[in-house]
CSV table of C-alpha atoms in Angstrom, one decimal:
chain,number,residue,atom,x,y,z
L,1,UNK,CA,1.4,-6.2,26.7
L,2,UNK,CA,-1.5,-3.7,25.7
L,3,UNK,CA,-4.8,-6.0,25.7
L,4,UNK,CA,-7.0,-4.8,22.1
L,5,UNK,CA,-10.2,-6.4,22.4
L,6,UNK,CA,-11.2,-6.7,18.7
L,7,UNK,CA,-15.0,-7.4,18.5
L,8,UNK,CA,-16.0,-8.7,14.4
L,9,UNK,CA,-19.8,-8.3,14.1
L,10,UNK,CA,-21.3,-11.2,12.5
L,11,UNK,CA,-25.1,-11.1,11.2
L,12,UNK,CA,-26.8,-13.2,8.3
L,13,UNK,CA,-25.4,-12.0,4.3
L,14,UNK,CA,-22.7,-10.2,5.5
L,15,UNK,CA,-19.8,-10.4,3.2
L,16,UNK,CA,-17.2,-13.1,4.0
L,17,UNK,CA,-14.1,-11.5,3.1
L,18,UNK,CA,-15.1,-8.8,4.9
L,19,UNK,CA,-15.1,-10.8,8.3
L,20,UNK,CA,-12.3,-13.1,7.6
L,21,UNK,CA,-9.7,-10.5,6.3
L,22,UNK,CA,-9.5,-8.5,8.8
L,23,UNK,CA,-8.9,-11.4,11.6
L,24,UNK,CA,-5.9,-12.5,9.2
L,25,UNK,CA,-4.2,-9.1,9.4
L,26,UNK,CA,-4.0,-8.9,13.0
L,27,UNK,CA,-3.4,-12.2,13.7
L,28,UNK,CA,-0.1,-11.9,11.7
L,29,UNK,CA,0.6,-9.1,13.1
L,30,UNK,CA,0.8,-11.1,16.6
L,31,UNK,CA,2.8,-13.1,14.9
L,32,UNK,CA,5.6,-10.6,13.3
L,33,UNK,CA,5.6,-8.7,17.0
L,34,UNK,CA,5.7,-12.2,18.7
L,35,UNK,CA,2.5,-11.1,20.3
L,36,UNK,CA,3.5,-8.3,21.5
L,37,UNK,CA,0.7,-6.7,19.3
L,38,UNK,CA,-2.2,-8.1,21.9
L,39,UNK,CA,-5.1,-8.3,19.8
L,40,UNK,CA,-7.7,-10.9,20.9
L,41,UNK,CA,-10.3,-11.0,17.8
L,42,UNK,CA,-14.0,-12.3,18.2
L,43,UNK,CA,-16.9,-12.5,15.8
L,44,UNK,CA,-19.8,-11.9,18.2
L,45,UNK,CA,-23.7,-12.4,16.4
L,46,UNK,CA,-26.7,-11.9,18.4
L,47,UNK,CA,-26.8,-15.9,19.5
L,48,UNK,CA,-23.9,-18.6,18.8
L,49,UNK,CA,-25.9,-20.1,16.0
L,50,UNK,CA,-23.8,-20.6,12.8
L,51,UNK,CA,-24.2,-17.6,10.3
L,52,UNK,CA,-24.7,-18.1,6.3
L,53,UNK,CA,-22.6,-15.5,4.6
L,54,UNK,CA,-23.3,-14.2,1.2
L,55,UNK,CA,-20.7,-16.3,-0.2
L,56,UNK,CA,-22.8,-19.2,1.3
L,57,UNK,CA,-20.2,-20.2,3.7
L,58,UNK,CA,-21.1,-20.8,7.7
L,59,UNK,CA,-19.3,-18.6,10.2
L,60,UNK,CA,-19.6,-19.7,14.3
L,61,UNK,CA,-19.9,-16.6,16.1
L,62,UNK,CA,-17.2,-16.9,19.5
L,63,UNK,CA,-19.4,-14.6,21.5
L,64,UNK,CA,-23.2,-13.0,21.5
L,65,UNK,CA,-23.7,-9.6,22.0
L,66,UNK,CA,-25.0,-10.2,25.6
L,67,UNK,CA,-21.9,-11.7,26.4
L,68,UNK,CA,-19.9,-8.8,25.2
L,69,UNK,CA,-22.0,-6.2,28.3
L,70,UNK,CA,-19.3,-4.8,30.3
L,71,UNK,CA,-16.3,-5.6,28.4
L,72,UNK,CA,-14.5,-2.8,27.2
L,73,UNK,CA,-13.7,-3.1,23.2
L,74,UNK,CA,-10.7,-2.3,21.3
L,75,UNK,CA,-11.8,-1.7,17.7
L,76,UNK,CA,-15.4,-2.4,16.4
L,77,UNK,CA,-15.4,-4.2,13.5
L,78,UNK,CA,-18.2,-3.8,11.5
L,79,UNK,CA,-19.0,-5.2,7.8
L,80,UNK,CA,-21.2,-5.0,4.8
L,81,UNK,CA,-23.8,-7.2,3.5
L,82,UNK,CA,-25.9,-6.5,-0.2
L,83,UNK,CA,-29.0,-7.3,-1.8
L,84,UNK,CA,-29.2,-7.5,-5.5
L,85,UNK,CA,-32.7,-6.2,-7.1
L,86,UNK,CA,-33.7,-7.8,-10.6
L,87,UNK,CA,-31.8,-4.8,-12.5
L,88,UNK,CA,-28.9,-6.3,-11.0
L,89,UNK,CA,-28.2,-2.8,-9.1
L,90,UNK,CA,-26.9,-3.1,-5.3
L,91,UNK,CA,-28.8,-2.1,-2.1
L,92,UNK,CA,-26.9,-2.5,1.3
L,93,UNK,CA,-28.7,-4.0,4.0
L,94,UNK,CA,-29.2,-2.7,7.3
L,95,UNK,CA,-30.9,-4.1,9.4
L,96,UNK,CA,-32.3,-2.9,12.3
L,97,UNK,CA,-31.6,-4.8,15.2
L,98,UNK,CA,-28.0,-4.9,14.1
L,99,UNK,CA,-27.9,-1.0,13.9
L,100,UNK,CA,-28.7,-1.1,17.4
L,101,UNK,CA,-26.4,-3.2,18.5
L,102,UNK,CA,-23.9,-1.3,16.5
L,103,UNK,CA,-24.8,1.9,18.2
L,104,UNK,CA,-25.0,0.0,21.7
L,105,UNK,CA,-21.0,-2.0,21.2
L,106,UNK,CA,-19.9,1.4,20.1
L,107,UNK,CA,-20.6,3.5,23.0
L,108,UNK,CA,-17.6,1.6,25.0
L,109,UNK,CA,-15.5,1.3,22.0
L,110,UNK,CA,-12.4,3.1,21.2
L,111,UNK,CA,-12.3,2.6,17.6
L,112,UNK,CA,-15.2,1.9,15.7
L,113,UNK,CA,-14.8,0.8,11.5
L,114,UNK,CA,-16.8,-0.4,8.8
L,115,UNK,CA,-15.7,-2.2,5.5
L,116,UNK,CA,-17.3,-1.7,2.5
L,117,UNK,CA,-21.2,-1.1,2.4
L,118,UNK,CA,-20.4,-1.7,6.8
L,119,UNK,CA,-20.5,2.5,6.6
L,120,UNK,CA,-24.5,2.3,5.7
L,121,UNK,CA,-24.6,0.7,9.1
L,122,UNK,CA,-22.8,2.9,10.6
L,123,UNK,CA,-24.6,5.8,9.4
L,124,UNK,CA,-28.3,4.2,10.4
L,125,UNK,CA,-26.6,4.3,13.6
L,126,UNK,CA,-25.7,8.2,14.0
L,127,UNK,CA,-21.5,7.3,14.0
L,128,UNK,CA,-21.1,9.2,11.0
L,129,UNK,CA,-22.9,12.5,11.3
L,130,UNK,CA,-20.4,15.4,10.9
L,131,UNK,CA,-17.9,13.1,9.7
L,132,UNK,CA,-15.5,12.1,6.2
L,133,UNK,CA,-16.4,8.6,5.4
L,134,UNK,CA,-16.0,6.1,2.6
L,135,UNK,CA,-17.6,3.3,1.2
L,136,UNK,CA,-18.0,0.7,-2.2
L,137,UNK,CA,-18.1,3.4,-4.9
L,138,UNK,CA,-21.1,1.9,-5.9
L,139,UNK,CA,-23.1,2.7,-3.2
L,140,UNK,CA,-21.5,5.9,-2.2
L,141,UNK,CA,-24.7,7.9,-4.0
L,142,UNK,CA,-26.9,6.5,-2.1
L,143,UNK,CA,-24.9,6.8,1.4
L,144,UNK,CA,-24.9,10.5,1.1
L,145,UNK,CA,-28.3,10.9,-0.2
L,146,UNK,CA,-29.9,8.6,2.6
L,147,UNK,CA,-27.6,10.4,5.2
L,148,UNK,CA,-27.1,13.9,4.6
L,149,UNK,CA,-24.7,14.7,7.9
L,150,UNK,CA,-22.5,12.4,6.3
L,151,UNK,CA,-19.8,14.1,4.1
L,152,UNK,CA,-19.2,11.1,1.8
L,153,UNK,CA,-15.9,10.9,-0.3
L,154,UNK,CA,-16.2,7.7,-3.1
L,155,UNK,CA,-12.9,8.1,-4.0
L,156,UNK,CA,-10.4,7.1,-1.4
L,157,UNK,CA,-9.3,3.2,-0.1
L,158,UNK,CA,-10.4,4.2,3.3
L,159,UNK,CA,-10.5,7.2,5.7
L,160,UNK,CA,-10.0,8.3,8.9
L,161,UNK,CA,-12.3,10.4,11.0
L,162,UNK,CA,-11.0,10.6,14.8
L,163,UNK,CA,-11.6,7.6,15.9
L,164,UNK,CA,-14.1,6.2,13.5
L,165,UNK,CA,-12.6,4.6,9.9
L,166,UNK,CA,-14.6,3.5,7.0
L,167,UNK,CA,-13.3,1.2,4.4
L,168,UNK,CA,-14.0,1.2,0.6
L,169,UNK,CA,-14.7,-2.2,-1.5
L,170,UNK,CA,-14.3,-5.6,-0.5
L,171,UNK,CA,-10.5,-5.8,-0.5
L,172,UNK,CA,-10.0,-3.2,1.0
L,173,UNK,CA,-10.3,-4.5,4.1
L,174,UNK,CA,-6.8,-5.8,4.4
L,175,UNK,CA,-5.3,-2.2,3.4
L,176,UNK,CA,-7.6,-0.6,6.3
L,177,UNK,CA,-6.9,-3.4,8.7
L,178,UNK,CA,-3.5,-2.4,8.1
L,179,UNK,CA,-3.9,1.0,8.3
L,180,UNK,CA,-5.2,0.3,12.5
L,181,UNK,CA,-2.0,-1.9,12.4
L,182,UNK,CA,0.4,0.6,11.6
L,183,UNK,CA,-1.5,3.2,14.1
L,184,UNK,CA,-1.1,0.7,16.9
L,185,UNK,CA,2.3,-0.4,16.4
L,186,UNK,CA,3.8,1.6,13.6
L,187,UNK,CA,4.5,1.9,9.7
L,188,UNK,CA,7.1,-1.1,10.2
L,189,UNK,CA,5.1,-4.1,11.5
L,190,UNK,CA,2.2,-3.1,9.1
L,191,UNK,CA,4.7,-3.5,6.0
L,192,UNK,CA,6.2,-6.4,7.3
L,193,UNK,CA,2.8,-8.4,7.6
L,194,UNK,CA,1.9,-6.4,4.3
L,195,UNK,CA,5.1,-8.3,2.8
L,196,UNK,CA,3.0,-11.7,4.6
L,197,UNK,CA,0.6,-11.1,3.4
L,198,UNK,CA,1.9,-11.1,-0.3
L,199,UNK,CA,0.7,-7.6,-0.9
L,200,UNK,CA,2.4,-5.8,-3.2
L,201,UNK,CA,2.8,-2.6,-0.6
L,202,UNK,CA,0.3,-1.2,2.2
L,203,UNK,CA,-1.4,1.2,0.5
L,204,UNK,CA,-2.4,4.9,1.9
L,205,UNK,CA,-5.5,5.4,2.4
L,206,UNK,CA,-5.7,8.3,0.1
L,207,UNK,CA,-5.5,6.1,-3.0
L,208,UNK,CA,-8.3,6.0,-5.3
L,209,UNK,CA,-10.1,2.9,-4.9
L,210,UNK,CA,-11.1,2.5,-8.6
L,211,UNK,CA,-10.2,3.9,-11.7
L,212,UNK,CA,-11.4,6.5,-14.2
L,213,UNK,CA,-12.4,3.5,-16.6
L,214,UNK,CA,-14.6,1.7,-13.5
L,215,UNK,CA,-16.9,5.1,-13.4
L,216,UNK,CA,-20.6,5.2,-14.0
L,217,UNK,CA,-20.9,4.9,-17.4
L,218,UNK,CA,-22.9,7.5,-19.3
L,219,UNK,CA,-26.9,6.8,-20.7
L,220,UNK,CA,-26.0,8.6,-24.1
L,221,UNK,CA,-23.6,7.9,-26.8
L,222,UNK,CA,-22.9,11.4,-27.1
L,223,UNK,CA,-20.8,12.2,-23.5
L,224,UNK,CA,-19.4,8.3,-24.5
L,225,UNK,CA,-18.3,10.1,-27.5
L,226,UNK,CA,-16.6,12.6,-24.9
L,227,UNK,CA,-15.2,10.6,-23.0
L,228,UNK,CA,-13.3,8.9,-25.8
L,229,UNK,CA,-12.5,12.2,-27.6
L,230,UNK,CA,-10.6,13.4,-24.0
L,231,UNK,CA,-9.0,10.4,-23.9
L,232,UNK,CA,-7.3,10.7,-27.5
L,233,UNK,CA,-6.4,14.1,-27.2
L,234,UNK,CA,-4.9,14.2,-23.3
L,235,UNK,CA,-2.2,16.4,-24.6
L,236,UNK,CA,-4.1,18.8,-25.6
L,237,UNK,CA,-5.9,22.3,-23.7
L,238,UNK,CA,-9.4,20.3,-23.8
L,239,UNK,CA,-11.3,23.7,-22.6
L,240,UNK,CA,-14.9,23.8,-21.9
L,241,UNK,CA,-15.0,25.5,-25.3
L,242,UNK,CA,-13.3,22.8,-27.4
L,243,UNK,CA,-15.6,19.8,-25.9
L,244,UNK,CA,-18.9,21.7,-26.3
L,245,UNK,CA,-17.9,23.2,-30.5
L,246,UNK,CA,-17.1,18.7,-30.5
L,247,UNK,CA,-20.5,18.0,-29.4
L,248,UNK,CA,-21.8,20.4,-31.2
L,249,UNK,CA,-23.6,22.2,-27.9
L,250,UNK,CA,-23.1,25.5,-26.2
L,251,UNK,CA,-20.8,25.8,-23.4
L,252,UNK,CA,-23.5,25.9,-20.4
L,253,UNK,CA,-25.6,22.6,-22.0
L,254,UNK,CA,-21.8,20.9,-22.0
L,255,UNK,CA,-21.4,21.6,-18.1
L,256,UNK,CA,-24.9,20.2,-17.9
L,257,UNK,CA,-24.2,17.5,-19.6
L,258,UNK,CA,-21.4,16.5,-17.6
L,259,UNK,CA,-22.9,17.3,-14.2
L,260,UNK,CA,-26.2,15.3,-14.9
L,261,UNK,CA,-24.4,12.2,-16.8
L,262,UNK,CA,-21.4,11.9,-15.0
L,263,UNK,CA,-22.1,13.7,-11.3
L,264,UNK,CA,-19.1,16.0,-12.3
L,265,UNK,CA,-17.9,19.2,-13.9
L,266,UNK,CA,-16.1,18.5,-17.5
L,267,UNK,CA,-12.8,20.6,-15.8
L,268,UNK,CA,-13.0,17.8,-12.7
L,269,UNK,CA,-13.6,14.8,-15.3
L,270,UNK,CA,-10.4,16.0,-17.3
L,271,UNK,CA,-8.1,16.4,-14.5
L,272,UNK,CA,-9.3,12.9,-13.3
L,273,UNK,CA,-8.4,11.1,-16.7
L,274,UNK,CA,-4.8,13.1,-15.9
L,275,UNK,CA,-4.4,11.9,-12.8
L,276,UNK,CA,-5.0,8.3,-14.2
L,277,UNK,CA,-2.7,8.6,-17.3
L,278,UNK,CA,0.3,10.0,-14.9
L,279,UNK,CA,-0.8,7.0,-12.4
L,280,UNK,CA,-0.3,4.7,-15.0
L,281,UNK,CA,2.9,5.7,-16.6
L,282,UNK,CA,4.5,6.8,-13.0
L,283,UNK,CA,3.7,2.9,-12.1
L,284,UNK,CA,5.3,1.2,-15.6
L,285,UNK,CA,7.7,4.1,-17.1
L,286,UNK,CA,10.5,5.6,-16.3
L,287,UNK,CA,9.4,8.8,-18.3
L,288,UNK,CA,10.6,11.9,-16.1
L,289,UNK,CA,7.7,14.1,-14.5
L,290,UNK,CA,8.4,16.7,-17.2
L,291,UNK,CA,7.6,14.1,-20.1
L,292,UNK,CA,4.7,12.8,-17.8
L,293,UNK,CA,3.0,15.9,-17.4
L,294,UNK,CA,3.6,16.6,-20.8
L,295,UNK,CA,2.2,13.3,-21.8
L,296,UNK,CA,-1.0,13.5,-20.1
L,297,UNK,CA,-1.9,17.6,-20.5
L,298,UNK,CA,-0.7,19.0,-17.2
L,299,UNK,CA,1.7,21.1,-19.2
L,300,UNK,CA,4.1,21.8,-16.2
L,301,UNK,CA,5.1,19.4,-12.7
L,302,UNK,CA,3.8,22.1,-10.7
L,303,UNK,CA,0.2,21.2,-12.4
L,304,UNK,CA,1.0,17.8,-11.8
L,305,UNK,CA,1.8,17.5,-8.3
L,306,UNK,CA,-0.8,20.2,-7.7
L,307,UNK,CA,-3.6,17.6,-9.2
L,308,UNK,CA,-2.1,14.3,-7.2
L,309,UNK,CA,-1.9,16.3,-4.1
L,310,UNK,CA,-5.9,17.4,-4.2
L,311,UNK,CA,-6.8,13.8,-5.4
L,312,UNK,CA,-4.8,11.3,-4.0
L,313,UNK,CA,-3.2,13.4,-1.2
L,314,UNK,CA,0.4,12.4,-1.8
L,315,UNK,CA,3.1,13.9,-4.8
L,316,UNK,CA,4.0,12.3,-8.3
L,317,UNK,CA,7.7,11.4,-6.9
L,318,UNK,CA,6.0,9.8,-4.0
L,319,UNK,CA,3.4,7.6,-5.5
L,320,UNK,CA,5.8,6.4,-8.4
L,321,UNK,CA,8.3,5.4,-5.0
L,322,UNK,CA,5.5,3.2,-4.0
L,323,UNK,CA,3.9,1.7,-6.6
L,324,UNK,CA,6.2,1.5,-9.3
L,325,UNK,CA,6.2,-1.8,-10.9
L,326,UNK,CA,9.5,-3.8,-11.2
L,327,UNK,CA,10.1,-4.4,-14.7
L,328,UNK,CA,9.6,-7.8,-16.2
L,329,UNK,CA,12.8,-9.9,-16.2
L,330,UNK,CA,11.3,-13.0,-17.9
């Protein structure tokens, strides 16, 4: 039996689901490989005093850090904590002297992750330079613009970079911890403890981890107006042209527009509110792909599959396999 060392690091704030889910994943996963999986899971904190999480609940740390010298570790564990300013906007925390134990327990790691707003410690720590990473959409901005060397991606549940994997929101903690499951023991046992779990499916990590309606929403009523007129008229060509005549601008103050309300060109935004129409009906319809792509503006499959491949990384037939929601039989 393969030993994995699986070290959860614990400090004051942090997030609770984000240290108790994981620990739950691989414990069933023991359990549905009748241990075979070997995973040993600790929280370690930098003394064994109990630790207040955000959600005001006390964690016991198993292990310090001190204790931890010269042990080799598995998987490094390492999650998010949040302050909340008077506007009500986020801020992740990282704090120094965790950073550098980060940086210290990864060094004789072999997989190093981070849930949530865990990737801003990651990234004070130098394990993200050069890399893809991911992280709570809505803190992504300030990740890349606090960490340049970071290539950050807002969209997906989590990603993969080598050996280091970063996590989006809170939740998402079970789909990446079930992500290393399946790369440790394969797609079978992370579905079955999926199905323990009472997930609806292990979801790839390629999924978008909110929706076009959960995006920042714009300052002015005018790109509101936009954004309402493109969702009424999906079907339709919805060129740079037909927007900016709508908004009564010119096409260049349209693009502008766009980029500086909504981080995005209009032709990205469009295909985006596509790709979440065709989500939507591939989950609850049994409309063909023709009628879908039809439906939402695609015009032909090819389009189609061409979008869900560039954002989500997997094909219309595909996703609709996965997700598709068995109909209501009251």
């Amino acid at each position: 039996m393969v030993e994995r060392l699986i070290v959860i690091v614990l400090f004051e704030g942090v997030d609770l689901l984000d240290v108790t889910g994981p620990p739950e994943v691989f414990s069933l996963a023991r359990r549905e490989t009748e241990e075979a999986a070997g995973y040993d899971v600790v929280l370690a904190a930098e003394d064994t005093a109990a630790v207040t999480t955000a959600a005001g609940v006390r964690v016991l740390p198993d292990v310090t850090f001190d204790e931890l010298s010269g042990r080799q570790i598995d998987t490094l564990v390492v999650p998010g904590a949040v302050e909340v300013d008077g506007e009500r906007r986020v801020h992740p925390r990282t704090d120094p002297a965790v950073v550098r134990r980060v940086k210290e327990l990864a060094a004789r790691t072999r997989r190093v992750t981070s849930v949530c707003v865990g990737a801003h410690v990651l990234a004070a720590a130098g394990l993200l330079d050069g890399k893809r990473a991911t992280t709570h959409w809505s803190t992504a901005q300030q990740l890349a613009a606090d960490h340049p060397a970071v290539e950050v991606d807002a969209d997906p549940i989590f990603v993969r970079a080598g050996d280091v994997w970063t996590g989006a929101g809170i939740s998402a903690c079970l789909d990446l911890s079930l992500a290393l499951v399946a790369d440790d023991l394969g797609e079978d046992v992370a579905l079955r403890v999926a199905r323990q779990l009472v997930m609806y499916l292990k979801r790839p990590g390629g999924q978008s981890q909110f929706s076009v309606p959960l995006e920042q929403v714009s300052t002015t009523r005018r790109v509101e107006d936009l954004r309402h007129h493109i969702l009424r008229h999906l079907r339709e060509p919805l060129t740079v042209a037909d927007l900016a005549a709508h908004a009564h601008v010119s096409d260049r103050q349209l693009t502008r527009i766009f980029k500086s309300e909504l981080g995005t060109t209009p032709h990205a935004y469009i295909e985006s509110v596509r790709v979440e129409r065709a989500r939507h009906l591939l989950e609850s319809s049994d409309d063909t792909l023709e009628r879908v792509a039809s439906t939402c503006g695609f015009g032909t499959v090819d389009t189609l599959v061409r979008a869900f491949r560039r954002r989500l990384e997997t094909t219309p037939a595909e996703y609709r396999r996965r997700f598709r929601r068995a109909p209501h039989t009251g």
